[in-house]
PDB file of C-alpha atoms and ligand atoms in Angstrom:
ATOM      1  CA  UNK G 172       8.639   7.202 -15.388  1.00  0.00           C
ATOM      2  CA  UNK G 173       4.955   5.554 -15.589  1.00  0.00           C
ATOM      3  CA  UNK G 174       2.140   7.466 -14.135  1.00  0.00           C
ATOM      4  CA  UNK G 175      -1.183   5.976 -13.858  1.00  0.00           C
ATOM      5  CA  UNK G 176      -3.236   7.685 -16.904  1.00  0.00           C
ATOM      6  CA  UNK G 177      -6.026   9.468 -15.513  1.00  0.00           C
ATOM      7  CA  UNK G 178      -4.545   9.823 -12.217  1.00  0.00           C
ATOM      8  CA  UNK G 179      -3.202  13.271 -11.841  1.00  0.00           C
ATOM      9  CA  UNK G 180      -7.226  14.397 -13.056  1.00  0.00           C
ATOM     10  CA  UNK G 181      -7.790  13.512  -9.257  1.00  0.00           C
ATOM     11  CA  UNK G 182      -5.204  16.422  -8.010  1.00  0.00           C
ATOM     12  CA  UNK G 183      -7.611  19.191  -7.420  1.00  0.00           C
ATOM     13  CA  UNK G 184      -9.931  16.528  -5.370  1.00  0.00           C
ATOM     14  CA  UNK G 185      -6.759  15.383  -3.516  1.00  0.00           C
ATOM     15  CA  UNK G 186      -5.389  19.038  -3.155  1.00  0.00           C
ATOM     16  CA  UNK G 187      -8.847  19.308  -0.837  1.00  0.00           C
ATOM     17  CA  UNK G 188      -8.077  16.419   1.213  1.00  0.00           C
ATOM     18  CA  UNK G 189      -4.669  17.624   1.636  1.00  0.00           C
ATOM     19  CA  UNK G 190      -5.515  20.682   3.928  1.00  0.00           C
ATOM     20  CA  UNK G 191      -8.348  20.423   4.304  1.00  0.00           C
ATOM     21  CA  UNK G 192      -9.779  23.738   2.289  1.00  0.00           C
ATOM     22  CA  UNK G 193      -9.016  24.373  -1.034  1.00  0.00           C
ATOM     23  CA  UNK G 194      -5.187  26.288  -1.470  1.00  0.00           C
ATOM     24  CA  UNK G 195      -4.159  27.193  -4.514  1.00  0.00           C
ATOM     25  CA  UNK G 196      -0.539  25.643  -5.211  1.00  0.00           C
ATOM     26  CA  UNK G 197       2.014  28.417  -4.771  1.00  0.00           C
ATOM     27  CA  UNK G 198       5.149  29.256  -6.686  1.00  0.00           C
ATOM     28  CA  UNK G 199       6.762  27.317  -3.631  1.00  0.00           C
ATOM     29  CA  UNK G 200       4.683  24.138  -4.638  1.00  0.00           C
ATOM     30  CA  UNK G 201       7.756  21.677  -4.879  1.00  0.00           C
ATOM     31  CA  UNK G 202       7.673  19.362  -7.717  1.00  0.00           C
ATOM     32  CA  UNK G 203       7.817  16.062  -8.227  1.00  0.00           C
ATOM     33  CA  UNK G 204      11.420  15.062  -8.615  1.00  0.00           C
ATOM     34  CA  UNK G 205      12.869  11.651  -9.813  1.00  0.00           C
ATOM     35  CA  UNK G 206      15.257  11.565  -6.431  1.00  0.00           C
ATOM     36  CA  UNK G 207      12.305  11.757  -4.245  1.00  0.00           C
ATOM     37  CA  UNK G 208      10.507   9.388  -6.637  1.00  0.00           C
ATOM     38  CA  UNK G 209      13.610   7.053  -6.429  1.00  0.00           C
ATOM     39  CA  UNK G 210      13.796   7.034  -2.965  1.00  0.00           C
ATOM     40  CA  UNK G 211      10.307   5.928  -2.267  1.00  0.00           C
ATOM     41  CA  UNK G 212      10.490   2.812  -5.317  1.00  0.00           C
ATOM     42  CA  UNK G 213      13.072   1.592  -2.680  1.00  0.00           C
ATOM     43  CA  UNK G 214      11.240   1.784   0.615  1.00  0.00           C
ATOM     44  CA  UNK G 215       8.184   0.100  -1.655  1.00  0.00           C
ATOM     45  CA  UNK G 216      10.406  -2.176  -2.831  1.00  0.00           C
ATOM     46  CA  UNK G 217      12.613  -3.121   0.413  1.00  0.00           C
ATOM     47  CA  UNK G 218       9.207  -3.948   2.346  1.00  0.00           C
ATOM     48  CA  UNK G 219       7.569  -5.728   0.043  1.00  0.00           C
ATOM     49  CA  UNK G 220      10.592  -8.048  -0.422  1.00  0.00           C
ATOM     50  CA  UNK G 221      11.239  -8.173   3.190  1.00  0.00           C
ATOM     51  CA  UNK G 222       7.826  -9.290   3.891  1.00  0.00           C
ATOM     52  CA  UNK G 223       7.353 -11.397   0.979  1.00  0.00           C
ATOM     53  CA  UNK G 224      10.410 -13.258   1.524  1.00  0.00           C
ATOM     54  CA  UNK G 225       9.373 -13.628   5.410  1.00  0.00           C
ATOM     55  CA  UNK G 226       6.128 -15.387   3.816  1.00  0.00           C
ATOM     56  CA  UNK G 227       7.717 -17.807   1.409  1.00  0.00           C
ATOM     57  CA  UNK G 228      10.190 -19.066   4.190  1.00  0.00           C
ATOM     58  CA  UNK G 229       6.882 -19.578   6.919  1.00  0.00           C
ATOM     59  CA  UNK G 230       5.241 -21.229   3.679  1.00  0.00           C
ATOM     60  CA  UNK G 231       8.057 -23.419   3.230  1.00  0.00           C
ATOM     61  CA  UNK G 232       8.949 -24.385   6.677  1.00  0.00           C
ATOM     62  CA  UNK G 233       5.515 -25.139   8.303  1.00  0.00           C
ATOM     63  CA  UNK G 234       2.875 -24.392   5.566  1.00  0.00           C
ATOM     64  CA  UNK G 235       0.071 -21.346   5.472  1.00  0.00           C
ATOM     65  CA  UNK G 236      -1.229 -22.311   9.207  1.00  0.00           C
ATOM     66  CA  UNK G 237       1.934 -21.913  10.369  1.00  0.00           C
ATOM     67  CA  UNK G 238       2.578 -19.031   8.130  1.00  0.00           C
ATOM     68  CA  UNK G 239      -0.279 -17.198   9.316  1.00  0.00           C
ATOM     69  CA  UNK G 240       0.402 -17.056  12.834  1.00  0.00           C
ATOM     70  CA  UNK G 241       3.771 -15.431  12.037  1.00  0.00           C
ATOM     71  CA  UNK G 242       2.809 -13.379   9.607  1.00  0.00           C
ATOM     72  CA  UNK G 243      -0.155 -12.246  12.517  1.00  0.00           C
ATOM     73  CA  UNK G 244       2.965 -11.451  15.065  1.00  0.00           C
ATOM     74  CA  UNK G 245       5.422  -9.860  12.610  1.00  0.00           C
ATOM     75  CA  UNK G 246       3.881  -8.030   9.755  1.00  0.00           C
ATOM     76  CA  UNK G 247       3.304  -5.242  11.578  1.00  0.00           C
ATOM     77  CA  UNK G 248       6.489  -5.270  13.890  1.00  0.00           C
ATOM     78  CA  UNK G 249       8.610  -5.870  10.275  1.00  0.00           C
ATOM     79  CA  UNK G 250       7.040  -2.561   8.609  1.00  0.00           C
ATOM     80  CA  UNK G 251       7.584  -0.975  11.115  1.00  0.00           C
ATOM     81  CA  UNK G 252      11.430  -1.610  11.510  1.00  0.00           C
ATOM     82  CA  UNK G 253      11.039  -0.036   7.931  1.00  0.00           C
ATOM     83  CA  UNK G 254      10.342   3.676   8.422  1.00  0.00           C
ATOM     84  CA  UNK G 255      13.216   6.129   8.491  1.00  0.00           C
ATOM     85  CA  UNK G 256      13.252   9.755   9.145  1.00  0.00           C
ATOM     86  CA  UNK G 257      11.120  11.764   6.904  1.00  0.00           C
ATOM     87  CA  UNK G 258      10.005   8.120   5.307  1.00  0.00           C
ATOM     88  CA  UNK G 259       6.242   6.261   6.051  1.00  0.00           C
ATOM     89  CA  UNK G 260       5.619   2.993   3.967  1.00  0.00           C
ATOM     90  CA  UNK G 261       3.348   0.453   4.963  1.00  0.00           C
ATOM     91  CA  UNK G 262       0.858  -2.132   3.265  1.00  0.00           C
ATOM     92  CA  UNK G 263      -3.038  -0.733   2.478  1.00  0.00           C
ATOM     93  CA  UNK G 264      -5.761  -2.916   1.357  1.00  0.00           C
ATOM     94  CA  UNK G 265      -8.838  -2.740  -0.593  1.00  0.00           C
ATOM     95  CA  UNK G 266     -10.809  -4.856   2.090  1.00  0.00           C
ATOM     96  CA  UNK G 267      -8.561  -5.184   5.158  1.00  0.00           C
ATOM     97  CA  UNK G 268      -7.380  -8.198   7.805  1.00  0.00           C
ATOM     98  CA  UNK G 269      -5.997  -5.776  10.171  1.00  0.00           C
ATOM     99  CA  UNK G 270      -7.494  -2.262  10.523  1.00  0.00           C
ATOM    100  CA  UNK G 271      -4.213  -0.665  10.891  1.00  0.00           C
ATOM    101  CA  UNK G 272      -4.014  -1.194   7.095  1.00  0.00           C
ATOM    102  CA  UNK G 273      -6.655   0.801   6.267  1.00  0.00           C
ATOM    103  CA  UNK G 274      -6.548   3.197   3.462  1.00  0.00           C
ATOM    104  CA  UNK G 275      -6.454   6.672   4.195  1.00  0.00           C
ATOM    105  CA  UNK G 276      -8.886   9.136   2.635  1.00  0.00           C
ATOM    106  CA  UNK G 277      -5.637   9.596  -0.654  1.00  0.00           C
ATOM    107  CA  UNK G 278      -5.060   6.478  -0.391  1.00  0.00           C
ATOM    108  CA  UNK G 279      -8.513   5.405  -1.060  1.00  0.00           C
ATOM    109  CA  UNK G 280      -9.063   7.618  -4.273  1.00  0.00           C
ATOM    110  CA  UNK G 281      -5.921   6.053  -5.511  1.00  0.00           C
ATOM    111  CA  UNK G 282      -6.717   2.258  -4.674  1.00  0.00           C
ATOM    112  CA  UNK G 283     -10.469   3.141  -6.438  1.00  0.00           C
ATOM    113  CA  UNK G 284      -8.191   4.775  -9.363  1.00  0.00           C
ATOM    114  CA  UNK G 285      -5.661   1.377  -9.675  1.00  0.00           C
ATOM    115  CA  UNK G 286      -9.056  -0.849  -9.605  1.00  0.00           C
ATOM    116  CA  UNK G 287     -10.320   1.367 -12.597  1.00  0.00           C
ATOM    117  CA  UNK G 288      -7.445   0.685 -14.545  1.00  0.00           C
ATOM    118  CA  UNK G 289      -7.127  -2.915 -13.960  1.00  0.00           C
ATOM    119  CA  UNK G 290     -10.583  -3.440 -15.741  1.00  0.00           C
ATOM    120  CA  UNK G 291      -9.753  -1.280 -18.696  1.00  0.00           C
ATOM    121  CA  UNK G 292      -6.368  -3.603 -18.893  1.00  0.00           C
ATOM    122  CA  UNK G 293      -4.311   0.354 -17.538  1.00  0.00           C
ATOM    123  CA  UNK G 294      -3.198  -0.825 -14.147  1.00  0.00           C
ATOM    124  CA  UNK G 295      -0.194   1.635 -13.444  1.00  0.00           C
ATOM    125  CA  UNK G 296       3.519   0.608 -12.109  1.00  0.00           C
ATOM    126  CA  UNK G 297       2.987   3.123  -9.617  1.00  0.00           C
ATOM    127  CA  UNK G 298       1.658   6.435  -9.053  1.00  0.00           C
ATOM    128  CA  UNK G 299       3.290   9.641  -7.458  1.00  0.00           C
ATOM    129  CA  UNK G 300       1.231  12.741  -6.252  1.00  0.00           C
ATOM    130  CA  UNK G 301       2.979  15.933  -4.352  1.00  0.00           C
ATOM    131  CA  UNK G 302       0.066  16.555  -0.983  1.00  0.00           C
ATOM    132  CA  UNK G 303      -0.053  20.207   0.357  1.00  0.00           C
ATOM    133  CA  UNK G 304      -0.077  19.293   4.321  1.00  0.00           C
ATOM    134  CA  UNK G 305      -1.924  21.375   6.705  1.00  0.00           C
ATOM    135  CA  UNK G 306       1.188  21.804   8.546  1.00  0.00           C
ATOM    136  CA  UNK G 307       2.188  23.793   5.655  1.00  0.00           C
ATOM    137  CA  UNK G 308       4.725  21.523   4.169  1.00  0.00           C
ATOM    138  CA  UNK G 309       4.823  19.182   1.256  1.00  0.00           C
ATOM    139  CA  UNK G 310       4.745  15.345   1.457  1.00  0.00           C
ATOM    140  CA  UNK G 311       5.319  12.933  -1.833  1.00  0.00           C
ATOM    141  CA  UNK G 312       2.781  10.388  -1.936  1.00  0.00           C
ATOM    142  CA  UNK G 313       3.744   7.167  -3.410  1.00  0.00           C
ATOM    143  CA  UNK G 314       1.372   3.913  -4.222  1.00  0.00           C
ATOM    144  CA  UNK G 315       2.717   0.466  -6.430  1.00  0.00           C
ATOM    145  CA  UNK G 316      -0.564  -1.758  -6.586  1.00  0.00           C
ATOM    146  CA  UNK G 317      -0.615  -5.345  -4.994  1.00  0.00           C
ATOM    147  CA  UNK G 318      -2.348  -7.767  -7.276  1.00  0.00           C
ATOM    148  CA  UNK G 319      -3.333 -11.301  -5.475  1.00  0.00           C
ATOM    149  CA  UNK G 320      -1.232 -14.342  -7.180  1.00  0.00           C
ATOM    150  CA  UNK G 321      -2.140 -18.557  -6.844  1.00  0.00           C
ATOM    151  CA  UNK G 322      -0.049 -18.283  -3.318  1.00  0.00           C
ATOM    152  CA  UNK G 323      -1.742 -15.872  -1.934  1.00  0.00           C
ATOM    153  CA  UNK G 324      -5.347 -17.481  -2.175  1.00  0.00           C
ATOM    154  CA  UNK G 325      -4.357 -20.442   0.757  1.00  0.00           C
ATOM    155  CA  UNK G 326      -5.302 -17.047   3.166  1.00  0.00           C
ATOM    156  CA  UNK G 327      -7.154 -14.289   1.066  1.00  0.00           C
ATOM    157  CA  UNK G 328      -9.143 -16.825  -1.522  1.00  0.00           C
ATOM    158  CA  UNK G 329     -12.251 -17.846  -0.769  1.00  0.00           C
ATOM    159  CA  UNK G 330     -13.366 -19.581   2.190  1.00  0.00           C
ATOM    160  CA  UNK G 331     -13.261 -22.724   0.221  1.00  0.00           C
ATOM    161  CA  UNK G 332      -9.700 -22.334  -0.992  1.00  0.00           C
ATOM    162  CA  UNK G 333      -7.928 -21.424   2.283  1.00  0.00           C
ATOM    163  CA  UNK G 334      -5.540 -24.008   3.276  1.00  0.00           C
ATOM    164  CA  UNK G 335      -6.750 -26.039   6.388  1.00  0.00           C
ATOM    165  CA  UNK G 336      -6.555 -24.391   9.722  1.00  0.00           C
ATOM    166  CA  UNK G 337      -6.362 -21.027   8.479  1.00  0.00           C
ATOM    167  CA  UNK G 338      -9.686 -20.010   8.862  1.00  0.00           C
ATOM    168  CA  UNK G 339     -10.121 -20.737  12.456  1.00  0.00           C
ATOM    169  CA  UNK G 340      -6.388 -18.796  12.863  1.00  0.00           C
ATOM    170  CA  UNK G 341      -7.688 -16.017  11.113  1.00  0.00           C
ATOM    171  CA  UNK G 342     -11.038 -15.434  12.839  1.00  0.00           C
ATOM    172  CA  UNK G 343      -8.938 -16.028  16.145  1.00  0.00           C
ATOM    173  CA  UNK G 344      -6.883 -13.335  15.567  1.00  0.00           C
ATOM    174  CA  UNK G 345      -8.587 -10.712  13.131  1.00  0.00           C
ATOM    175  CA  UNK G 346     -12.555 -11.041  13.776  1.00  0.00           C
ATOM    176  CA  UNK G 347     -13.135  -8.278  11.400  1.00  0.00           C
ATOM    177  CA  UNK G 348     -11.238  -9.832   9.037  1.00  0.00           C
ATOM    178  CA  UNK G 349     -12.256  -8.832   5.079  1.00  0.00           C
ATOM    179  CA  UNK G 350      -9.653  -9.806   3.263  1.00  0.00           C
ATOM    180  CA  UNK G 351     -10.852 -13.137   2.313  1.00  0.00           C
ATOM    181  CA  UNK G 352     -12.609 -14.223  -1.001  1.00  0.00           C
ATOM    182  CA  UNK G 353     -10.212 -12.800  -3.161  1.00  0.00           C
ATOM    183  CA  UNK G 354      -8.931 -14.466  -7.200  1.00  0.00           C
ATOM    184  CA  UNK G 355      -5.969 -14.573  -8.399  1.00  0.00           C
ATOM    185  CA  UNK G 356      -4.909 -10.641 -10.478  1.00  0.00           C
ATOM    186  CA  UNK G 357      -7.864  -8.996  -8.478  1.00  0.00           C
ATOM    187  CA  UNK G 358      -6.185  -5.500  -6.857  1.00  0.00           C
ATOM    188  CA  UNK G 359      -5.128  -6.551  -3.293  1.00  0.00           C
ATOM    189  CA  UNK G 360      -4.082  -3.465  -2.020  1.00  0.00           C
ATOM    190  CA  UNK G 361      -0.728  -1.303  -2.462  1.00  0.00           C
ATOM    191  CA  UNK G 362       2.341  -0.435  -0.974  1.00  0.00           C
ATOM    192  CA  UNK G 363       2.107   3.328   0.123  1.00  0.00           C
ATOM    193  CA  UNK G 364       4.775   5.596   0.942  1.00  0.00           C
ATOM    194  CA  UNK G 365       4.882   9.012   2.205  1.00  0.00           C
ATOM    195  CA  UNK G 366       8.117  11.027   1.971  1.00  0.00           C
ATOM    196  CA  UNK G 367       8.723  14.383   3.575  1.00  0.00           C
ATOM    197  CA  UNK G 368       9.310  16.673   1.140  1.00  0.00           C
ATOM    198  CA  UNK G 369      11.701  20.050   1.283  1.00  0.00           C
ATOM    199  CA  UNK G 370      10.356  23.303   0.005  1.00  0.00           C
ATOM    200  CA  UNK G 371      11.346  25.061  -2.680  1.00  0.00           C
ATOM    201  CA  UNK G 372      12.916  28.151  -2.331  1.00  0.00           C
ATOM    202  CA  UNK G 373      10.547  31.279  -2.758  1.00  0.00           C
ATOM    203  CA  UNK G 374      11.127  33.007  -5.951  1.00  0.00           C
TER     204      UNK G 374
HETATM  205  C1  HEC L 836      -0.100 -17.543   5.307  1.00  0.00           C
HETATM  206  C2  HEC L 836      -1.234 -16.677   5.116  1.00  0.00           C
HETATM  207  C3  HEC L 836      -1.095 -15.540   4.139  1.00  0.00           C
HETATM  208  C4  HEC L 836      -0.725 -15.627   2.820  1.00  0.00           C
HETATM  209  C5  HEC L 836      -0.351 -16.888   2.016  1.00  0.00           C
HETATM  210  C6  HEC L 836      -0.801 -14.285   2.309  1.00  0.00           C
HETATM  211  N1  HEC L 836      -1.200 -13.408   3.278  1.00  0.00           N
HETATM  212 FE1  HEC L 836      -1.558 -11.416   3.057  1.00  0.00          FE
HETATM  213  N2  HEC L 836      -2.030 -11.269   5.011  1.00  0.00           N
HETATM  214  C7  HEC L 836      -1.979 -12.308   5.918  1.00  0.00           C
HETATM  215  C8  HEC L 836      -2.176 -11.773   7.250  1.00  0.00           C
HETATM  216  C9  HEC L 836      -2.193 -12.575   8.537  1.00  0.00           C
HETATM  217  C10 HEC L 836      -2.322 -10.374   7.101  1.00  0.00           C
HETATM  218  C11 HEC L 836      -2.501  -9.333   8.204  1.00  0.00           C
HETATM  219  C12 HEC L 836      -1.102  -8.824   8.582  1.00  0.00           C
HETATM  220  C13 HEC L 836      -1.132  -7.691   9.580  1.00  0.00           C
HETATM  221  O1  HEC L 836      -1.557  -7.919  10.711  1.00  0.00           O
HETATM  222  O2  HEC L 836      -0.724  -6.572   9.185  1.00  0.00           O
HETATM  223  C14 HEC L 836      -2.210 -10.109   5.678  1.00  0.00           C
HETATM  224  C15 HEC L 836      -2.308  -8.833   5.143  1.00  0.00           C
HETATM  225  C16 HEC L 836      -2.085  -8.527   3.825  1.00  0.00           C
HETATM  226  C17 HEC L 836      -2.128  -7.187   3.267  1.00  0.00           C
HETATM  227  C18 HEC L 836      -2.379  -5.898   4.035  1.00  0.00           C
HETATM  228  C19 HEC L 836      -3.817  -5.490   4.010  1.00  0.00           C
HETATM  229  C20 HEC L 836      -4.704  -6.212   5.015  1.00  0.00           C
HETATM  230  O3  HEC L 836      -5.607  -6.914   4.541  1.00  0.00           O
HETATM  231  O4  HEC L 836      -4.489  -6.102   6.244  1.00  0.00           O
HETATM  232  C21 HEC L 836      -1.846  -7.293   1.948  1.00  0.00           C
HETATM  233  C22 HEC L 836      -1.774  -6.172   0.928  1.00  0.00           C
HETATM  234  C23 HEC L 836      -1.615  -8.695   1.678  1.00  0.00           C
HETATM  235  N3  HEC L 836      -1.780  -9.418   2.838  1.00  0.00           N
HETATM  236  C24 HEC L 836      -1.290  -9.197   0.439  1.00  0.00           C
HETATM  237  C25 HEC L 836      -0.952 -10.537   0.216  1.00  0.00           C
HETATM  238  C26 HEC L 836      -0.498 -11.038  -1.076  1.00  0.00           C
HETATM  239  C27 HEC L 836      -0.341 -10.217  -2.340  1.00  0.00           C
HETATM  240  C28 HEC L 836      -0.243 -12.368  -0.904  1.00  0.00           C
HETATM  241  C29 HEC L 836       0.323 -13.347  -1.912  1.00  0.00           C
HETATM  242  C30 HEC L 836       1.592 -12.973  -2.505  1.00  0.00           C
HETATM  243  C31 HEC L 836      -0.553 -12.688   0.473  1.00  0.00           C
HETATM  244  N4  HEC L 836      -0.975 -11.557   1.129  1.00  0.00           N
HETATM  245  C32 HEC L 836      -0.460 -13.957   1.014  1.00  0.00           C
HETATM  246  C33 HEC L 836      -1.811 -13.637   5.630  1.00  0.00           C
HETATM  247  C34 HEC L 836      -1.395 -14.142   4.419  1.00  0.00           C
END
């Protein structure tokens, strides 16, 4: 399994965020095991296919004005059908179109960490983290980085490289949009997934 490097030096910072006040991990702490680890590659991987695969087929059909309106209906309605029981995954950027794709304050540490490594040539796979909840359960924490690619720039580029129409769609329907201005390998964002997370038994 890859970890980012440098990554698991955040835990005591992320430990805070976690609960809130600092806990010292118990003997109950579960670990990080490769099942859970498994299980959240594959809800990374079947949205990201399922909505990359919903953009080619827009892109080929009708072209990235037509694209974007669909992808401005569905994206959210598509992760959405995504989420099981005891499994969250959804799309974060590092400057957002929609707001409901913010970063959370984890998720935020992590994206900063992935951008850090992508200038020193480290960019992880993915990254996995075990977060003490203040519920008093466990959750896995799961982020695989989104870099942008040459397709991607007809709607995140800059202004002068989005494909006609798109800009006028875009301020239509997102007028706080950031996620323009973008080159192709910069760190778009990540797929995050958060996995409930059964406790160990006491010892
Ligand atoms: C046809 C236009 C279009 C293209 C091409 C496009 N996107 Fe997007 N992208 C959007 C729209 C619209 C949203 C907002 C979706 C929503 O409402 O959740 C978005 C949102 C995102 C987000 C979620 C964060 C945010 O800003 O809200 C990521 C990550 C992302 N795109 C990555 C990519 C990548 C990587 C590519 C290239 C492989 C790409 N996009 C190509 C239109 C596009």
């Amino acid at each position: 399994m890859r970890f980012a490097p440098g990554i698991p030096a955040l835990l005591p910072g992320l430990l805070l965020l976690g609960c809130g006040g600092l806990r010292a991990p118990s003997s109950r702490t579960p670990a990080i095991d490769s099942a859970g680890v498994a299980q959240a590659r594959a809800a990374a991987s079947d949205l990201g296919s399922d909505l990359m695969g919903m953009l080619s087929s827009e892109m080929a059909r009708g072209g990235p004005a037509a694209a974007v309106a669909v992808c401005a209906d569905s994206a959210q309605e598509r992760t959405a059908r995504h989420q099981q029981a005891g499994v969250q995954v959804r799309r974060i950027g590092t400057r957002v179109r929609n707001p409901a794709n913010t970063p959370d304050s984890l998720e935020a540490l992590v994206l900063a960490a992935f951008a850090a490594g992508l200038t020193t040539g480290r960019l992880p796979m993915d990254t996995a983290f075990v977060q003490p909840l203040a519920s008093g359960g466990y959750e896995l924490r799961y982020l695989r980085p989104i870099q942008v690619q040459e397709k991607c720039l007809a709607c995140h580029g800059p202004a002068d490289r989005l494909a006609p129409g798109v800009l006028d769609l875009i301020a239509a329907r997102y007028p706080a949009d950031r996620a323009m201005g973008y080159a192709v390998g910069d760190l778009r964002g990540a797929i995050t997934v958060r996995l409930a997370m059964p406790l160990a038994p006491a010892r």
